[in-house]
PDB file of C-alpha atoms and ligand atoms in Angstrom:
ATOM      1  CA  UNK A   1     121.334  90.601 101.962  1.00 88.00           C
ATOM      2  CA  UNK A   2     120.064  93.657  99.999  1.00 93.00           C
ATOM      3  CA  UNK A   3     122.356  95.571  97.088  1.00 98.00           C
ATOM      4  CA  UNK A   4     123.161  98.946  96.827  1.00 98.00           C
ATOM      5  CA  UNK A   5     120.677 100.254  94.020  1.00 98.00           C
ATOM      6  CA  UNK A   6     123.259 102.489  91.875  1.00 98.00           C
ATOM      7  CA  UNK A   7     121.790 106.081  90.207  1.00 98.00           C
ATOM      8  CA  UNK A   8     121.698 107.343  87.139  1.00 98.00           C
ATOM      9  CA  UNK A   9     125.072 108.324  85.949  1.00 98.00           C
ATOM     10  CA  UNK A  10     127.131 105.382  87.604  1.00 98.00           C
ATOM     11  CA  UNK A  11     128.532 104.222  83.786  1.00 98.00           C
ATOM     12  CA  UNK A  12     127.038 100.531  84.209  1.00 98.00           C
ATOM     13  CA  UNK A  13     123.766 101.735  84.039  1.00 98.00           C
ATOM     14  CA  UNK A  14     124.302 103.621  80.560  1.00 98.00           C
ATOM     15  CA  UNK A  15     126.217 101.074  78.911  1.00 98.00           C
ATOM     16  CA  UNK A  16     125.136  97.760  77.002  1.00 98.00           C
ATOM     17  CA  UNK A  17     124.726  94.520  79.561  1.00 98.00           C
ATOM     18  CA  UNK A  18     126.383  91.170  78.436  1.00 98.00           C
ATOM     19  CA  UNK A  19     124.598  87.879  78.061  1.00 98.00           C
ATOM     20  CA  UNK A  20     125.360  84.982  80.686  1.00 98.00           C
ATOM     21  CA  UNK A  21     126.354  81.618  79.302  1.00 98.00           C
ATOM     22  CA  UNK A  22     124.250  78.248  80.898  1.00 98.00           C
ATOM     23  CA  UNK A  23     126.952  77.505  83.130  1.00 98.00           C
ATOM     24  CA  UNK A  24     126.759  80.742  84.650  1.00 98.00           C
ATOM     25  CA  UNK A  25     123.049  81.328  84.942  1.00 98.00           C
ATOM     26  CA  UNK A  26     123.377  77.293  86.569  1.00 97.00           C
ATOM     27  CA  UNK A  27     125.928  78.274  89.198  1.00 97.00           C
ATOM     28  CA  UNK A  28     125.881  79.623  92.227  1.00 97.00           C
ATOM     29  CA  UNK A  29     126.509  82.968  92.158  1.00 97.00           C
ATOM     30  CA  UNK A  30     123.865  83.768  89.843  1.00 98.00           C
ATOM     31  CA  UNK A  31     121.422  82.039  92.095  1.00 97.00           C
ATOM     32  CA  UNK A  32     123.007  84.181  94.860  1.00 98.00           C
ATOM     33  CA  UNK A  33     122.556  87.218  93.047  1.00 98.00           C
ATOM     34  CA  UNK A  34     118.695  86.540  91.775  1.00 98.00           C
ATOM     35  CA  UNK A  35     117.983  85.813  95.463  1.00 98.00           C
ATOM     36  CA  UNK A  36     119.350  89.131  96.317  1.00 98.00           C
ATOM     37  CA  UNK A  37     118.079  90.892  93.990  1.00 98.00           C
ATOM     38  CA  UNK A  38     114.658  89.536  94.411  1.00 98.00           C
ATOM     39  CA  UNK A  39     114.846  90.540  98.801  1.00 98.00           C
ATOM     40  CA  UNK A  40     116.598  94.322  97.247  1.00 98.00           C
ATOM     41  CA  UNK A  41     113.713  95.047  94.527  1.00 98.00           C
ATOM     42  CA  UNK A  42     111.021  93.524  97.987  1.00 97.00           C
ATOM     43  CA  UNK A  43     112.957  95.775 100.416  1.00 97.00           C
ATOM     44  CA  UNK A  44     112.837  99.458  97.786  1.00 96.00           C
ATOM     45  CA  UNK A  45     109.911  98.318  97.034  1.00 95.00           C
ATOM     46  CA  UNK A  46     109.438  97.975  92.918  1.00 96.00           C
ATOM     47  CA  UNK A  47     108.219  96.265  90.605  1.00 98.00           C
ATOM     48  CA  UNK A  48     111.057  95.027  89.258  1.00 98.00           C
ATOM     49  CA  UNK A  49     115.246  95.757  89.347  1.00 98.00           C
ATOM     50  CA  UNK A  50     117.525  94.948  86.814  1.00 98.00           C
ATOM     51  CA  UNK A  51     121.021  93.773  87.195  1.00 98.00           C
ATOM     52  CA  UNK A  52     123.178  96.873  86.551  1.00 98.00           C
ATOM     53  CA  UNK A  53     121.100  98.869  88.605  1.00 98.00           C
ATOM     54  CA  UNK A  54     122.784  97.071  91.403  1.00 98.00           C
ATOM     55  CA  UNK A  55     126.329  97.851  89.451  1.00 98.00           C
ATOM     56  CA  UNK A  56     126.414  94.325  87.330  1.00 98.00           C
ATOM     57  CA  UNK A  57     126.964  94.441  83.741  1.00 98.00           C
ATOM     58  CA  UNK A  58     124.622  91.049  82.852  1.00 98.00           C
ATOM     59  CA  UNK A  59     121.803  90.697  80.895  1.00 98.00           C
ATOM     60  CA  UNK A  60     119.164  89.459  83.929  1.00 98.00           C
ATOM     61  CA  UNK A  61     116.319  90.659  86.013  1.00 99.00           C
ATOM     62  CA  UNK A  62     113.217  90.627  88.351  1.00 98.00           C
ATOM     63  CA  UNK A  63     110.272  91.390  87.832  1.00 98.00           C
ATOM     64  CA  UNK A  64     107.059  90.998  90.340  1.00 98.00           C
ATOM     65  CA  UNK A  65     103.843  93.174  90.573  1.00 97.00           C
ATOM     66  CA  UNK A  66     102.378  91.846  94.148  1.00 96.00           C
ATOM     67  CA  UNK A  67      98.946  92.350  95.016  1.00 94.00           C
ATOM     68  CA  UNK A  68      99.495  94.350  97.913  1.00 93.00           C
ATOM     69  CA  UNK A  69     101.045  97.467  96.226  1.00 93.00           C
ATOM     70  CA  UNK A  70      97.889  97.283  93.830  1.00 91.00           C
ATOM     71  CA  UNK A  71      95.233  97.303  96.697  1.00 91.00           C
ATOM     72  CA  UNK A  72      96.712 101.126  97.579  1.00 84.00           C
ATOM     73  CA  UNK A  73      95.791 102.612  94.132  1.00 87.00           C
ATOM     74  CA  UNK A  74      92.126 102.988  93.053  1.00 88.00           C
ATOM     75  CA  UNK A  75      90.184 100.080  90.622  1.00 91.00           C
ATOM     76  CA  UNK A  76      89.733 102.770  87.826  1.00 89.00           C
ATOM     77  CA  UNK A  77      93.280 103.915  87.723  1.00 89.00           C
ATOM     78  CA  UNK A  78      94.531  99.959  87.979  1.00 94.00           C
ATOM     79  CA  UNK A  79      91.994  99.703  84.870  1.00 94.00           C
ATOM     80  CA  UNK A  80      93.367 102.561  82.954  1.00 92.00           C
ATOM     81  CA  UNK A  81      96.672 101.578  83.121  1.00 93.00           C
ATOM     82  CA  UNK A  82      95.867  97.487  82.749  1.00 95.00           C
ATOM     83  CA  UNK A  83      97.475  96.768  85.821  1.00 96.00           C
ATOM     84  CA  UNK A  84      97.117  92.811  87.325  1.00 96.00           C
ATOM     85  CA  UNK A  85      99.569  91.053  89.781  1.00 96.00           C
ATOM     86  CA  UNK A  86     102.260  89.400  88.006  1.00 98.00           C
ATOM     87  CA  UNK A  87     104.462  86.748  90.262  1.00 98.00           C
ATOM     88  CA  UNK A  88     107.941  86.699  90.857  1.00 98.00           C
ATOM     89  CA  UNK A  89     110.043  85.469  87.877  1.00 98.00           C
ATOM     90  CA  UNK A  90     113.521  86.066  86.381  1.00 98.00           C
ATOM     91  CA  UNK A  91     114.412  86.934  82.694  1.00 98.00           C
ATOM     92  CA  UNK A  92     117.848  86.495  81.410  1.00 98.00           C
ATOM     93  CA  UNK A  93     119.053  87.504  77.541  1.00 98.00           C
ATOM     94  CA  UNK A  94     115.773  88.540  76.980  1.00 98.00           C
ATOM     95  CA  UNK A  95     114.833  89.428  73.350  1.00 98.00           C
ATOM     96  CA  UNK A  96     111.587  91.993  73.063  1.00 98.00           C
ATOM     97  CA  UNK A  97     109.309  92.299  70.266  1.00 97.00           C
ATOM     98  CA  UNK A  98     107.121  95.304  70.589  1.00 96.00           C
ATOM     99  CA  UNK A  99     103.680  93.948  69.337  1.00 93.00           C
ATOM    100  CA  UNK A 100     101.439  96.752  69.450  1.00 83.00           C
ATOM    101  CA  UNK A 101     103.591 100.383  69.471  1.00 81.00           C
ATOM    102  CA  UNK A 102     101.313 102.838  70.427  1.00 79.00           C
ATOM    103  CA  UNK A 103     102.148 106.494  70.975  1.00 78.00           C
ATOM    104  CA  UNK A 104      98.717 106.959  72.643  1.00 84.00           C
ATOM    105  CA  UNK A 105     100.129 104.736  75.342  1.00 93.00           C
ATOM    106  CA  UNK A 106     100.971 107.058  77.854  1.00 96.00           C
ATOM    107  CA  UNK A 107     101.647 106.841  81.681  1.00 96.00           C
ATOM    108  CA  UNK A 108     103.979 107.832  84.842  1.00 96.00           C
ATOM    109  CA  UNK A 109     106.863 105.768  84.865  1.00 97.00           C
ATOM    110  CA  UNK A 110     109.850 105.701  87.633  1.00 98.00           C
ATOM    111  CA  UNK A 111     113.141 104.391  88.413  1.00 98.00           C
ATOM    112  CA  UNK A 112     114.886 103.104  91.359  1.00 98.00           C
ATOM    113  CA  UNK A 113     118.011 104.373  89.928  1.00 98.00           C
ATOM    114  CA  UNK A 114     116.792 107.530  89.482  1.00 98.00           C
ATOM    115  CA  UNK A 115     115.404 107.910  92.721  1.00 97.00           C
ATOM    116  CA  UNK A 116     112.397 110.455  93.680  1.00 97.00           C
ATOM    117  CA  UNK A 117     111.229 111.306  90.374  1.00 98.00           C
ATOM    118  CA  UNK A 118     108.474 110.315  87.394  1.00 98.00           C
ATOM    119  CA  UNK A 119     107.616 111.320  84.006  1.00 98.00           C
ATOM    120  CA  UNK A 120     105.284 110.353  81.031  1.00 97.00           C
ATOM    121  CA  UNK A 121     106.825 107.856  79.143  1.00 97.00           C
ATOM    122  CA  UNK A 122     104.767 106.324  75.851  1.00 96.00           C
ATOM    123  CA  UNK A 123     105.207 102.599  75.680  1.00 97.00           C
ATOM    124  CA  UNK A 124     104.179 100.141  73.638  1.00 96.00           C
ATOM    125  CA  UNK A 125     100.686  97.983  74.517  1.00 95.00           C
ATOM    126  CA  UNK A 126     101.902  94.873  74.097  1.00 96.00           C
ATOM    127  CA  UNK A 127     104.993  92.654  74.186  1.00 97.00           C
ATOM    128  CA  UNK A 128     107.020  89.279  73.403  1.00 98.00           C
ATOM    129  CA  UNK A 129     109.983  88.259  75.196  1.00 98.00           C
ATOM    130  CA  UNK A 130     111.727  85.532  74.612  1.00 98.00           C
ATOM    131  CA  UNK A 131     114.373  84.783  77.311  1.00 98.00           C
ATOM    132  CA  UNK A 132     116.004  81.761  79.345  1.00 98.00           C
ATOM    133  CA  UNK A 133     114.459  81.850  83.296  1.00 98.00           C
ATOM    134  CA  UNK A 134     116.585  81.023  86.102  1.00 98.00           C
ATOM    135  CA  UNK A 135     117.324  76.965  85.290  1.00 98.00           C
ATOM    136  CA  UNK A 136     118.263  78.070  81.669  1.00 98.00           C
ATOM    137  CA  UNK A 137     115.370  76.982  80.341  1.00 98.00           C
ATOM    138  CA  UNK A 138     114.123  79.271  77.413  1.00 98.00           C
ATOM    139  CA  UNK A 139     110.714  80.868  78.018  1.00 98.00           C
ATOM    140  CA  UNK A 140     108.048  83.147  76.207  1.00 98.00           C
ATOM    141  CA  UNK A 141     106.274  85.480  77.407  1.00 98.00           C
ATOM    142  CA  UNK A 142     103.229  87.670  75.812  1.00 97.00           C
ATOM    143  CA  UNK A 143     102.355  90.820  77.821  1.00 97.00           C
ATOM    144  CA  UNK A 144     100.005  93.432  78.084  1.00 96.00           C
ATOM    145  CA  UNK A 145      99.464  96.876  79.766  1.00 96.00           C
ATOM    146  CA  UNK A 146     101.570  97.501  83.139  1.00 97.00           C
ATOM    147  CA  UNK A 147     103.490  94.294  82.454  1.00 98.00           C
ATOM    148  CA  UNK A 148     104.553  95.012  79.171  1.00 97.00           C
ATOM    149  CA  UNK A 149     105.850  98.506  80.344  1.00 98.00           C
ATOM    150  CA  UNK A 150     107.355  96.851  83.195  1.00 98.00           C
ATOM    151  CA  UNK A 151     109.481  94.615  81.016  1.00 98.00           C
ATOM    152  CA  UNK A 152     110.541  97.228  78.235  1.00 98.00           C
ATOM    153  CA  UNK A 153     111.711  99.133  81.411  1.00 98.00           C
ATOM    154  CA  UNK A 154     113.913  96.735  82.457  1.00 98.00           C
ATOM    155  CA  UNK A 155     115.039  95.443  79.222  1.00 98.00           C
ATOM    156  CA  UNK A 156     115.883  98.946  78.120  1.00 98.00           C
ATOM    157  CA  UNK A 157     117.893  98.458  81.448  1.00 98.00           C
ATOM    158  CA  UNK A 158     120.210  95.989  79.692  1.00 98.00           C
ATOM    159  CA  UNK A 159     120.344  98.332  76.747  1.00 98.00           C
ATOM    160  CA  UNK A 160     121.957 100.869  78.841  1.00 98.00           C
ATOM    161  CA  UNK A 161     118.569 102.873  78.560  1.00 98.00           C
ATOM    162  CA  UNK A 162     116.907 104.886  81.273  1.00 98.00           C
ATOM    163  CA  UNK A 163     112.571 106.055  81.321  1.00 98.00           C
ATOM    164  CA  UNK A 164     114.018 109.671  81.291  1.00 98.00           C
ATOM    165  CA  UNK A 165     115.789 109.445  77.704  1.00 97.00           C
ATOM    166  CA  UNK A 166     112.244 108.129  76.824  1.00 97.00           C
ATOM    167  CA  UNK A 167     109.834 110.141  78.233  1.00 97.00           C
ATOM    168  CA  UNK A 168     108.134 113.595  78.000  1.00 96.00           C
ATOM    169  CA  UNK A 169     110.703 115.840  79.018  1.00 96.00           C
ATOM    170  CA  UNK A 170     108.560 118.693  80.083  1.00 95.00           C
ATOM    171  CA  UNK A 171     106.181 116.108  82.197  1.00 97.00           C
ATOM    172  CA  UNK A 172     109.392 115.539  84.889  1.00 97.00           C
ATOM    173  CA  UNK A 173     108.048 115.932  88.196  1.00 98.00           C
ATOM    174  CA  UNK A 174     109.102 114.603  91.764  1.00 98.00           C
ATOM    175  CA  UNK A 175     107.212 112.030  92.966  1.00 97.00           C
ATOM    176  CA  UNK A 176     106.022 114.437  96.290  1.00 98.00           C
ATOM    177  CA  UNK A 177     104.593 116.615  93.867  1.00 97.00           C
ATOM    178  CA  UNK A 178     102.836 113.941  91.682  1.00 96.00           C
ATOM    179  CA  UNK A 179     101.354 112.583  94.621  1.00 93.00           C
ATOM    180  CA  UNK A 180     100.591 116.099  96.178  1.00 95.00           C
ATOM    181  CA  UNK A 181      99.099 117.587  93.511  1.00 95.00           C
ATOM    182  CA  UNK A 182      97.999 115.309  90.581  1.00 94.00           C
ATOM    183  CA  UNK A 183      96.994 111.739  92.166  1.00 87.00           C
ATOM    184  CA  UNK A 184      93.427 112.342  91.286  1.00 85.00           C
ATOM    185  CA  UNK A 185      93.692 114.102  87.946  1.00 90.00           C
ATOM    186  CA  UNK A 186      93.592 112.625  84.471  1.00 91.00           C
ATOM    187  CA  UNK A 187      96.646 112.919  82.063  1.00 94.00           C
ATOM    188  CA  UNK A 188      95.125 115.195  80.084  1.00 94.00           C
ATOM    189  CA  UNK A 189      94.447 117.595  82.867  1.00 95.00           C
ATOM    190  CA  UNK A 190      98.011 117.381  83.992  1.00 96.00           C
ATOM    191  CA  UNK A 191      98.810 118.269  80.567  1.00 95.00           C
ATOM    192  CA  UNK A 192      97.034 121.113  80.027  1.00 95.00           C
ATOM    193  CA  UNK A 193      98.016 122.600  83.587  1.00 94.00           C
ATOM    194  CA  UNK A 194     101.683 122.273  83.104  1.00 93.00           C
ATOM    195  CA  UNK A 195     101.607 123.328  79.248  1.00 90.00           C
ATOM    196  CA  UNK A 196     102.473 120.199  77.522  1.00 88.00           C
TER     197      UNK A 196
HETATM  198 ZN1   ZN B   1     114.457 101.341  86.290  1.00 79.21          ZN
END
């Protein structure tokens, strides 16, 4: 069954999430939920869906970078941006540790929940996460590139924080016209046309 992916402005998505305890991330409607969550986030498709996008208030969420949605974009871009598959895995309570902030950092970034657009959005390089997985069991995790920007996405998530109160403002564009008109130019050119 796939979940209604909620849009910026519905007040779950701009509040703080709550942790789960063991019992709950153990029972079954958590393992209901991650196997929902995991056929919505398939179904939009993304790279990975937090819980209150799809209106719950819990600290959890999916992540997986398939192969597939790579093999559309070209090697040099993937390069750029440090892109590499990543399988399907759950974090719950995460805690991040930005390892390498870097302003210089810079890429497109969407959102499911805000549906139809991208911006710039500076990220740090490189992350730790520590967080429990889907048995409770606590797990690290040390990420570079696309997956670390994929995972202070979604944590921000459970923050109650959105890519558009961290990105570029002036470099908002829909997602017909990024594709349309700037899928083969660099960042900086993109900059310089639009004055930013
Ligand atoms: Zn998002």
């Amino acid at each position: 069954m796939r979940l209604k992916i909620v849009q910026a402005g519905e007040k779950v998505l701009h509040q703080k999430a709550r942790d789960l305890t063991v019992d709950e991330i153990r029972g079954e409607t958590i393992g209901q939920l991650i196997e929902m969550m995991r056929e919505t986030m398939r179904d939009a498709p993304g790279v990975g869906l937090a819980a209150p996008q799809t209106g719950m208030g819990i600290r959890l969420a999916v992540i997986e970078d398939r192969e597939q949605y790579q093999k559309a974009l070209p090697p040099e871009h993937l390069k750029k941006i440090e892109r590499q598959p990543v399988p399907f895995h759950v974090i719950i309570n995460p805690k991040i540790r930005l390892l390498e902030p870097d302003q210089a950092n810079v890429f497109f970034e969407g959102c499911l929940s805000v549906a139809g657009f991208s911006a710039l959005v500076p990220r740090a390089r490189t992350v730790e996460v520590n967080c429990l997985n889907e048995r409770a069991e606590p797990v690290r995790i040390e990420a570079r590139g696309w997956y670390a920007r994929i995972l202070q996405h979604e944590i921000d998530h459970l923050d109650g924080t959105l890519y558009i109160h961290r990105m570029e403002p002036r470099s908002f564009v829909t997602n017909e016209n990024l594709t349309r008109y700037w899928r083969d130019s660099s960042i900086a050119d993109f900059r310089q046309a639009l004055n930013l």
